[in-house]
Each structure stands twice: as structure tokens, then as C-alpha cells.
């Protein structure tokens, strides 16, 4: 029986959180339900936009307060390992730690987990698809810089397509056309390694026929966070 309790701060968006929850369950196979770790989920879909807070400072303090409240609540409820199921939310980690010092050592950064795996794979440069907030903040570029790994970001004209794809997942409106647009986006990058830097993108990736991205190494931060949980949870 696991002593660690996994806390998921989700709702950013809700269907990405649902997808991640299923992935966590599959990562801890068990014959009996009680042989899995306890999982707490705060699907806080009412929070202000992380992207607008990063880019324009819109409702920045309110967002930090709500992130802080959720992290504190998860810890008080018993969470010993916490995942922020949103890449952009990691831009506010310093603020969260300032408000909740006890969260340090409990939050498993999906950014750090992904960057470590990319470095271990021997990559020298990767492409990144993500929200404008994640891209403009440079959170992945900063995480990969110590390893000497460069990041290729989307062109400005690709931002609109990314936003449309992200919103399609958030609203649970994934059509064949949306999946085709996602395939087009991924294939538009010239490199052979790519980060799914928004938690909505793995949902779309799961709808893509196997072999579609042959030759492209896909890195999903949430999957590497799950791998970290598998190693660390006792």
C-alpha cells in the first residue's frame, strides 16, 4: 500500500486533466483498487487565464492567490506529491513557493521532468508547441539551457492555429478536422524532436493514428511527470 498521496491541480483545462488522470491510473496497475496510490484532484477550472497573466499581467495576483489556495488545500488534504496539470502554471512556481514554502519538495515539475528526459535522450535542439504564455515566458528554454539544448518556437502566425486546437480540446469539440490540423501543425516543424508543451496537445496526440509522426520524437511533459511519480511514490 502506498503511503504517498498524489495531488493533481487541474481544470486548466478539465479534459486535459481527465486525460492525465486516466494516464496516472494506468501507470499504477493493480489487481485491487486499494493497491493504487490515493489521488486527490482539484479541478479548479474557474481560475483566470494563465496566458493573460503571463503576457499582460491580467488578474495576476488573483491567479497566484487561487493557485496558492489549491496547492495549500491539497497539502492539507494529505497530498505528498503534487502535479500542476498545466505547463503555463509553472511560470508561477516562485510565487507559489513564497506563499506556501512547504510545497517545495512536494510539487513535481512537469517542466523539469521533461527537460531532464530530453537531455538524457541526447537531444541538441527541440521544437515546442505550447500556449503563448508558455512560449513567451521561456520556461522550457530556461529549463533546457543548462543542458545546452536549443528550443525552436512557433512563428507568430502559428499561434492562432495552436489556440484553436487548445480551445477545441477544452470545449471537448475534437473533430477529424481538428486532428488533421494538429497533424499539420506538428509536421510543419523541420526538426525531428518536439515537445507537447500544452496539456491539451497530448489529448490530440492520442487521437492520431500510430505511425503518423514516424521519425519525429515526441516529448510529453505529463508522461515524464508520471514516470517521476512511479519512481518516487512509496
Coordinates of C-alpha atoms in Angstrom, one line a residue:
X1 CA 0.0 0.0 0.0
X2 CA 1.3 3.4 -0.9
X3 CA 2.0 6.0 1.8
X4 CA 2.3 8.9 -0.7
X5 CA -0.8 10.7 -1.9
X6 CA -0.8 12.3 -5.3
X7 CA -2.5 15.7 -5.7
X8 CA -3.5 17.0 -9.1
X9 CA -4.2 20.7 -9.6
X10 CA -6.2 20.6 -12.8
X11 CA -9.0 22.3 -14.6
X12 CA -6.6 24.0 -16.9
X13 CA -8.4 22.6 -18.8
X14 CA -10.7 19.9 -17.5
X15 CA -10.5 17.4 -20.4
X16 CA -6.7 17.6 -20.2
X17 CA -7.0 16.8 -16.5
X18 CA -9.3 13.9 -17.3
X19 CA -6.8 12.5 -19.8
X20 CA -4.0 12.9 -17.3
X21 CA -5.9 11.2 -14.5
X22 CA -6.5 8.2 -16.7
X23 CA -2.8 8.1 -17.6
X24 CA -1.9 8.1 -13.9
X25 CA -4.3 5.2 -13.2
X26 CA -2.7 3.2 -16.0
X27 CA 0.7 4.0 -14.6
X28 CA -0.1 2.2 -11.4
X29 CA -1.7 -1.1 -12.4
X30 CA -3.2 -3.1 -9.6
X31 CA -5.4 -6.2 -9.1
X32 CA -7.3 -4.4 -6.4
X33 CA -8.2 -0.7 -6.3
X34 CA -6.6 -0.2 -2.8
X35 CA -3.2 -1.2 -4.3
X36 CA -3.0 2.1 -6.1
X37 CA -1.9 5.4 -4.5
X38 CA -4.6 7.8 -3.3
X39 CA -5.2 10.6 -5.8
X40 CA -6.7 14.0 -5.0
X41 CA -7.9 16.2 -7.8
X42 CA -8.8 19.9 -7.6
X43 CA -10.3 20.6 -11.0
X44 CA -10.1 24.4 -10.5
X45 CA -11.5 25.4 -13.9
X46 CA -12.6 28.8 -12.5
X47 CA -9.1 30.3 -12.4
X48 CA -8.2 33.3 -14.5
X49 CA -6.2 32.8 -17.7
X50 CA -2.6 31.8 -17.1
X51 CA -1.7 33.1 -20.6
X52 CA -3.1 36.6 -20.0
X53 CA -1.4 36.7 -16.6
X54 CA 2.0 35.9 -18.1
X55 CA 1.7 38.1 -21.2
X56 CA -0.2 41.1 -19.8
X57 CA -0.4 40.7 -16.1
X58 CA -4.2 40.4 -16.2
X59 CA -5.6 39.2 -12.8
X60 CA -2.0 38.1 -11.9
X61 CA -2.5 38.4 -8.2
X62 CA -5.8 36.7 -8.3
X63 CA -4.4 33.8 -10.2
X64 CA -1.4 33.4 -7.9
X65 CA -3.8 33.5 -4.9
X66 CA -6.0 30.8 -6.4
X67 CA -3.1 28.6 -7.4
X68 CA -1.7 29.1 -3.9
X69 CA -5.0 28.2 -2.3
X70 CA -5.3 25.0 -4.3
X71 CA -1.8 23.8 -3.5
X72 CA -2.3 24.6 0.2
X73 CA -5.6 22.8 0.2
X74 CA -4.1 19.7 -1.5
X75 CA -1.3 19.6 1.1
X76 CA -3.8 20.0 4.0
X77 CA -5.8 17.1 2.5
X78 CA -2.7 14.9 2.6
X79 CA -1.0 15.3 -0.8
X80 CA 2.7 14.5 -0.7
X81 CA 3.3 14.7 -4.4
X82 CA 1.6 17.4 -6.4
X83 CA 1.3 17.9 -10.2
X84 CA 0.3 21.2 -11.7
X85 CA -1.5 19.8 -14.8
X86 CA -0.8 22.9 -16.9
X87 CA 2.6 23.9 -18.4
X88 CA 1.9 27.6 -18.2
X89 CA 1.1 27.4 -14.5
X90 CA 4.8 26.6 -13.8
X91 CA 5.6 30.2 -14.6
X92 CA 4.1 31.0 -11.1
X93 CA 6.0 28.4 -9.1
X94 CA 8.2 31.0 -7.4
X95 CA 5.1 32.9 -6.2
X96 CA 3.5 29.6 -5.0
X97 CA 6.6 28.7 -3.0
X98 CA 6.8 32.2 -1.5
X99 CA 3.2 31.7 -0.3
X100 CA 3.4 28.0 0.5
X101 CA 7.1 27.2 1.4
X102 CA 6.1 23.7 2.4
X103 CA 5.1 23.0 -1.2
X104 CA 8.8 22.8 -2.2
X105 CA 9.8 19.2 -2.5
X106 CA 6.2 18.2 -3.0
X107 CA 5.5 19.7 -6.4
X108 CA 6.8 17.6 -9.2
X109 CA 7.6 20.0 -12.0
X110 CA 6.5 18.6 -15.4
X111 CA 8.9 21.1 -17.0
X112 CA 11.9 19.8 -15.1
X113 CA 10.9 16.2 -15.6
X114 CA 10.6 16.8 -19.4
X115 CA 13.8 18.8 -19.7
X116 CA 15.7 16.1 -17.8
X117 CA 14.4 13.3 -20.1
X118 CA 15.2 15.4 -23.3
X119 CA 18.7 15.9 -22.0
X120 CA 19.1 12.2 -21.2
X121 CA 17.9 11.3 -24.8
X122 CA 20.9 13.3 -26.2
X123 CA 18.9 16.0 -28.0
X124 CA 20.6 19.2 -29.0
X125 CA 17.6 21.1 -30.2
X126 CA 13.8 20.6 -29.9
X127 CA 10.7 22.2 -31.3
X128 CA 8.0 23.5 -28.9
X129 CA 4.3 23.8 -29.4
X130 CA 2.5 25.4 -26.5
X131 CA 0.4 28.3 -25.4
X132 CA 1.6 31.8 -26.0
X133 CA 2.2 32.2 -22.3
X134 CA 4.5 29.1 -22.1
X135 CA 6.4 30.2 -25.2
X136 CA 6.9 33.8 -24.3
X137 CA 7.8 33.1 -20.7
X138 CA 10.7 30.9 -21.9
X139 CA 10.1 28.4 -19.2
X140 CA 11.2 25.5 -21.4
X141 CA 14.1 27.4 -22.9
X142 CA 15.3 28.2 -19.4
X143 CA 14.9 24.6 -18.3
X144 CA 16.9 23.3 -21.3
X145 CA 19.6 26.0 -21.3
X146 CA 21.8 24.3 -18.6
X147 CA 21.9 21.2 -20.9
X148 CA 22.9 23.3 -23.9
X149 CA 19.7 22.4 -25.7
X150 CA 18.1 24.9 -28.0
X151 CA 14.4 25.5 -28.5
X152 CA 12.6 26.2 -31.8
X153 CA 9.4 28.1 -31.1
X154 CA 6.3 28.5 -33.4
X155 CA 6.1 31.5 -35.7
X156 CA 3.6 34.1 -34.8
X157 CA 1.2 33.0 -37.5
X158 CA 1.1 29.5 -35.9
X159 CA -0.2 30.9 -32.6
X160 CA -3.8 31.1 -33.9
X161 CA -3.8 27.5 -35.0
X162 CA -2.4 26.4 -31.7
X163 CA -5.1 28.4 -29.8
X164 CA -7.8 26.9 -31.9
X165 CA -6.6 23.4 -31.2
X166 CA -6.2 24.1 -27.5
X167 CA -9.7 25.5 -27.3
X168 CA -11.2 22.5 -29.2
X169 CA -9.9 20.2 -26.5
X170 CA -11.0 22.5 -23.7
X171 CA -14.6 22.5 -25.2
X172 CA -14.5 18.8 -26.0
X173 CA -15.0 19.6 -29.7
X174 CA -12.4 17.3 -31.2
X175 CA -13.4 16.6 -34.8
X176 CA -11.5 14.8 -37.6
X177 CA -10.7 18.3 -38.9
X178 CA -9.2 19.3 -35.6
X179 CA -7.0 16.2 -35.5
X180 CA -5.8 16.9 -39.1
X181 CA -4.9 20.5 -38.2
X182 CA -2.9 19.1 -35.2
X183 CA -1.0 16.7 -37.6
X184 CA -0.4 19.6 -39.9
X185 CA 1.0 21.7 -37.0
X186 CA 3.4 19.0 -35.8
X187 CA 4.6 18.3 -39.3
X188 CA 5.2 22.0 -40.0
X189 CA 8.4 21.9 -37.9
X190 CA 11.6 20.9 -39.6
X191 CA 13.2 19.2 -36.6
X192 CA 12.9 15.6 -35.5
X193 CA 12.1 16.3 -31.8
X194 CA 9.1 18.1 -30.5
X195 CA 7.6 19.0 -27.0
X196 CA 3.9 18.9 -26.5
X197 CA 4.1 21.9 -24.3
X198 CA 0.4 22.3 -23.5
X199 CA -1.6 19.7 -21.7
X200 CA -4.3 19.8 -24.3
X201 CA -1.9 18.5 -27.0
X202 CA -1.4 15.0 -25.6
X203 CA -5.2 14.6 -25.8
X204 CA -5.0 15.3 -29.6
X205 CA -1.9 13.2 -29.9
X206 CA -3.8 10.2 -28.5
X207 CA -6.3 10.6 -31.5
X208 CA -3.5 10.5 -34.1
X209 CA -3.1 7.1 -36.0
X210 CA 0.0 5.2 -35.0
X211 CA 2.9 5.9 -37.3
X212 CA 1.7 9.3 -38.4
X213 CA 4.7 11.0 -36.9
X214 CA 7.3 8.4 -37.8
X215 CA 10.7 9.9 -37.4
X216 CA 9.6 12.6 -35.0
X217 CA 10.4 12.1 -31.3
X218 CA 7.5 13.4 -29.3
X219 CA 8.1 14.6 -25.7
X220 CA 5.0 14.8 -23.4
X221 CA 5.9 16.6 -20.1
X222 CA 3.0 14.9 -18.3
X223 CA 4.2 11.4 -19.2
X224 CA 7.6 12.2 -17.8
X225 CA 6.0 13.6 -14.6
X226 CA 4.1 10.3 -14.3
X227 CA 7.4 8.4 -14.7
X228 CA 8.8 10.6 -11.8
X229 CA 5.8 9.6 -9.7
X230 CA 6.3 6.0 -10.4
X231 CA 9.9 6.3 -9.2
X232 CA 9.2 8.5 -6.2
X233 CA 5.9 7.3 -4.8
X234 CA 6.3 4.9 -1.8

